[in-house]
Short mmCIF file of C-alpha atoms in Angstrom, two decimals:
data_model
loop_
_atom_site.label_atom_id
_atom_site.label_comp_id
_atom_site.label_asym_id
_atom_site.label_seq_id
_atom_site.Cartn_x
_atom_site.Cartn_y
_atom_site.Cartn_z
CA MET J 1 -29.39 28.00 -43.98
CA GLY J 2 -27.32 24.98 -43.04
CA SER J 3 -24.45 23.62 -45.08
CA SER J 4 -23.28 20.05 -45.46
CA VAL J 5 -19.86 18.56 -46.05
CA GLN J 6 -19.61 16.34 -49.07
CA VAL J 7 -17.84 13.02 -48.34
CA PRO J 8 -16.03 11.59 -51.36
CA ALA J 9 -17.49 8.36 -52.65
CA GLY J 10 -15.78 5.32 -51.19
CA ALA J 11 -14.30 7.20 -48.26
CA SER J 12 -14.53 5.24 -45.00
CA GLU J 13 -15.15 6.51 -41.52
CA ARG J 14 -11.52 5.73 -40.66
CA ALA J 15 -10.46 8.66 -42.84
CA PHE J 16 -10.55 10.74 -39.67
CA HIS J 17 -8.04 8.47 -37.87
CA LEU J 18 -4.28 8.50 -38.20
CA ALA J 19 -3.22 6.19 -40.96
CA GLU J 20 -0.30 4.86 -38.87
CA GLU J 21 -1.93 4.83 -35.44
CA HIS J 22 0.18 2.63 -33.16
CA GLU J 23 -1.17 -0.30 -31.21
CA HIS J 24 -1.71 0.18 -27.47
CA GLU J 25 -0.25 -2.48 -25.23
CA ALA J 26 -2.92 -4.52 -23.46
CA GLY J 27 -3.31 -3.38 -19.85
CA SER J 28 -1.30 -0.18 -20.29
CA SER J 29 -4.26 1.92 -19.15
CA THR J 30 -4.54 -0.25 -16.02
CA MET J 31 -0.97 0.47 -14.99
CA LEU J 32 -1.34 4.18 -15.74
CA GLY J 33 -4.51 4.35 -13.68
CA PHE J 34 -2.86 2.54 -10.80
CA TRP J 35 0.11 4.92 -10.81
CA LEU J 36 -2.36 7.81 -10.64
CA TYR J 37 -4.02 6.14 -7.66
CA LEU J 38 -0.67 5.77 -5.90
CA MET J 39 0.07 9.45 -6.47
CA SER J 40 -3.25 10.36 -4.85
CA ASP J 41 -2.37 8.11 -1.92
CA CYS J 42 0.95 9.93 -1.62
CA LEU J 43 -0.96 13.18 -1.20
CA ILE J 44 -3.15 11.65 1.52
CA PHE J 45 -0.16 10.42 3.51
CA ALA J 46 1.68 13.69 2.95
CA MET J 47 -1.22 15.54 4.58
CA LEU J 48 -1.29 13.07 7.48
CA PHE J 49 2.46 13.43 8.02
CA ALA J 50 2.12 17.22 7.92
CA SER J 51 -0.72 17.11 10.46
CA TYR J 52 1.32 14.91 12.76
CA GLY J 53 4.29 17.27 12.44
CA VAL J 54 2.10 20.19 13.50
CA TYR J 55 0.38 18.43 16.41
CA SER J 56 3.18 16.16 17.67
CA GLY J 57 3.95 18.60 20.47
CA SER J 58 0.32 19.24 21.42
CA THR J 59 0.03 16.73 24.26
CA ALA J 60 -2.46 18.79 26.36
CA GLY J 61 -0.48 17.92 29.47
CA GLY J 62 -0.68 14.21 28.68
CA PRO J 63 2.02 11.66 27.81
CA ASP J 64 4.36 12.30 24.91
CA ALA J 65 6.10 9.99 22.46
CA LYS J 66 9.01 9.17 24.80
CA GLU J 67 6.61 7.94 27.46
CA LEU J 68 4.35 5.95 25.17
CA PHE J 69 6.25 4.34 22.32
CA ASP J 70 7.86 0.92 22.74
CA LEU J 71 10.65 1.16 20.18
CA PRO J 72 11.75 -2.53 20.24
CA LEU J 73 8.14 -3.61 19.58
CA VAL J 74 7.83 -1.15 16.71
CA ALA J 75 11.18 -2.34 15.31
CA LEU J 76 9.84 -5.90 15.35
CA ASN J 77 6.72 -4.72 13.56
CA THR J 78 8.84 -2.92 10.97
CA ALA J 79 10.78 -6.14 10.37
CA MET J 80 7.52 -7.99 9.70
CA LEU J 81 6.59 -5.54 6.94
CA LEU J 82 10.09 -5.51 5.46
CA PHE J 83 10.13 -9.31 5.35
CA SER J 84 6.73 -9.27 3.62
CA SER J 85 8.15 -7.05 0.87
CA ILE J 86 11.04 -9.48 0.38
CA THR J 87 8.74 -12.49 0.14
CA TYR J 88 6.49 -10.64 -2.30
CA GLY J 89 9.57 -10.05 -4.43
CA PHE J 90 10.19 -13.82 -4.41
CA ALA J 91 6.55 -14.31 -5.45
CA MET J 92 7.04 -12.03 -8.46
CA ILE J 93 10.22 -13.86 -9.46
CA ALA J 94 8.37 -17.18 -9.29
CA ALA J 95 5.46 -15.73 -11.28
CA GLU J 96 7.73 -14.46 -14.03
CA GLU J 97 9.23 -17.97 -14.25
CA GLY J 98 5.75 -19.44 -14.59
CA LYS J 99 5.92 -21.32 -11.27
CA LYS J 100 2.34 -21.22 -10.05
CA ALA J 101 2.80 -23.29 -6.87
CA ALA J 102 5.85 -21.30 -5.76
CA THR J 103 4.03 -18.03 -6.47
CA LEU J 104 1.11 -19.05 -4.28
CA ARG J 105 3.46 -20.23 -1.53
CA TRP J 106 5.35 -16.93 -1.41
CA LEU J 107 2.11 -14.95 -1.53
CA ALA J 108 0.82 -16.93 1.45
CA ILE J 109 4.01 -16.19 3.40
CA THR J 110 3.65 -12.52 2.49
CA GLY J 111 0.10 -12.55 3.83
CA LEU J 112 1.25 -14.15 7.10
CA PHE J 113 3.87 -11.43 7.62
CA GLY J 114 1.19 -8.84 6.88
CA LEU J 115 -1.12 -10.39 9.48
CA CYS J 116 1.71 -10.38 12.04
CA PHE J 117 2.24 -6.69 11.32
CA LEU J 118 -1.44 -5.92 11.85
CA GLY J 119 -1.56 -8.03 15.00
CA ILE J 120 1.33 -6.15 16.60
CA GLU J 121 -0.16 -2.81 15.56
CA LEU J 122 -3.55 -3.69 17.08
CA TYR J 123 -1.80 -4.79 20.28
CA GLU J 124 0.00 -1.43 20.42
CA PHE J 125 -3.27 0.47 19.90
CA SER J 126 -5.12 -1.53 22.56
CA HIS J 127 -2.25 -1.06 25.02
CA LEU J 128 -2.21 2.72 24.48
CA ILE J 129 -5.98 2.97 24.88
CA HIS J 130 -5.83 0.81 28.04
CA GLU J 131 -3.22 3.21 29.45
CA GLY J 132 -5.57 6.14 28.84
CA ALA J 133 -3.70 7.36 25.77
CA GLY J 134 -6.48 7.00 23.22
CA PRO J 135 -7.00 9.28 20.21
CA GLN J 136 -9.30 11.59 22.20
CA ARG J 137 -6.60 12.34 24.82
CA SER J 138 -4.72 15.00 22.84
CA ALA J 139 -4.13 16.39 19.36
CA PHE J 140 -0.80 14.54 19.34
CA LEU J 141 -2.51 11.19 19.89
CA SER J 142 -5.34 12.01 17.46
CA SER J 143 -2.85 12.67 14.66
CA PHE J 144 -0.81 9.59 15.63
CA PHE J 145 -3.79 7.22 15.56
CA THR J 146 -5.01 8.74 12.29
CA LEU J 147 -1.66 8.39 10.51
CA VAL J 148 -0.76 4.92 11.75
CA GLY J 149 -4.36 3.70 11.56
CA THR J 150 -4.70 4.83 7.93
CA HIS J 151 -1.58 2.90 7.05
CA GLY J 152 -2.96 -0.13 8.89
CA LEU J 153 -6.20 0.08 6.91
CA HIS J 154 -4.17 0.08 3.70
CA VAL J 155 -2.32 -3.04 4.84
CA THR J 156 -5.66 -4.69 5.67
CA PHE J 157 -6.97 -3.86 2.20
CA GLY J 158 -3.71 -5.21 0.73
CA ILE J 159 -4.14 -8.55 2.52
CA VAL J 160 -7.74 -8.88 1.28
CA TRP J 161 -6.51 -8.09 -2.24
CA LEU J 162 -3.68 -10.62 -1.86
CA VAL J 163 -6.04 -13.42 -0.80
CA THR J 164 -8.38 -12.60 -3.70
CA LEU J 165 -5.49 -12.67 -6.14
CA MET J 166 -4.29 -16.01 -4.75
CA VAL J 167 -7.72 -17.47 -5.56
CA GLN J 168 -7.54 -16.04 -9.09
CA VAL J 169 -4.04 -17.42 -9.68
CA ALA J 170 -5.04 -20.82 -8.30
CA ASN J 171 -8.05 -20.99 -10.62
CA PHE J 172 -6.80 -19.25 -13.77
CA GLY J 173 -3.01 -19.48 -13.62
CA LEU J 174 -0.40 -16.87 -14.43
CA GLY J 175 -1.90 -15.33 -17.56
CA ALA J 176 -1.33 -11.77 -18.71
CA ALA J 177 -4.27 -10.40 -16.71
CA ASN J 178 -3.17 -12.00 -13.44
CA MET J 179 0.41 -10.89 -14.01
CA ARG J 180 -0.82 -7.30 -14.32
CA ARG J 181 -2.76 -7.70 -11.09
CA LEU J 182 0.28 -9.14 -9.35
CA MET J 183 2.34 -6.19 -10.55
CA CYS J 184 -0.25 -3.67 -9.31
CA LEU J 185 -0.34 -5.34 -5.90
CA SER J 186 3.46 -5.37 -5.87
CA LEU J 187 3.54 -1.60 -6.41
CA PHE J 188 0.92 -1.13 -3.68
CA TRP J 189 2.70 -3.39 -1.18
CA HIS J 190 6.11 -1.79 -1.67
CA PHE J 191 4.50 1.64 -1.48
CA LEU J 192 3.12 0.76 1.96
CA ASP J 193 6.59 -0.41 2.95
CA VAL J 194 8.10 2.95 1.98
CA VAL J 195 5.36 4.84 3.86
CA TRP J 196 5.95 2.73 6.96
CA ILE J 197 9.68 3.47 6.90
CA GLY J 198 8.67 7.14 6.99
CA VAL J 199 6.32 6.46 9.91
CA PHE J 200 8.98 4.52 11.82
CA THR J 201 11.58 7.24 11.28
CA PHE J 202 9.48 10.39 11.62
CA VAL J 203 6.97 9.25 14.27
CA TYR J 204 8.61 6.58 16.39
CA LEU J 205 12.36 6.99 16.08
CA LEU J 206 12.49 10.79 16.24
CA GLY J 207 9.75 10.79 18.86
CA VAL J 208 11.69 8.55 21.21
CA LEU J 209 15.15 9.99 20.53
#
């Protein structure tokens, strides 16, 4: 036989909530979710770095890092990405000051540096493949193309996101929602910068030296 709970007359449904429940800041869940995404991306790159570390010596009798990598070209490419992080920082400063035109200008410069980075990376890939050092040549090259290519795909996605955000800022200004989006993209862009420094050091620099 079932039993029922008697609710006192006049009691509201909010009786089950905390009387002093604090207000949640608008967009706080967005930032939390984005941090969780970045942590998952860290795991992906950690696995790719680990795979490269295991297979970096497995050349199958083919060329190794010293024979293949053009360190000055990679240093130039690294500079492109570092400059893009600096210009994105200027974009955030302008956004916080409410300067819409300056924000869009610095975002456009950031996108140009990103495109230069991708262009140099694609040139490097095409040159390696033309020399017969494609990803199918050895486990070393498979892990190299996978690691560097995954980072390049992230940069490509970042540029598409940046262009989309520029359109939103141009149309709707620097409101709270767009500022959150700018901040998320800032975290993403600087994250890619940090990952690339690891790639440059662990893959290219140590490989050549």
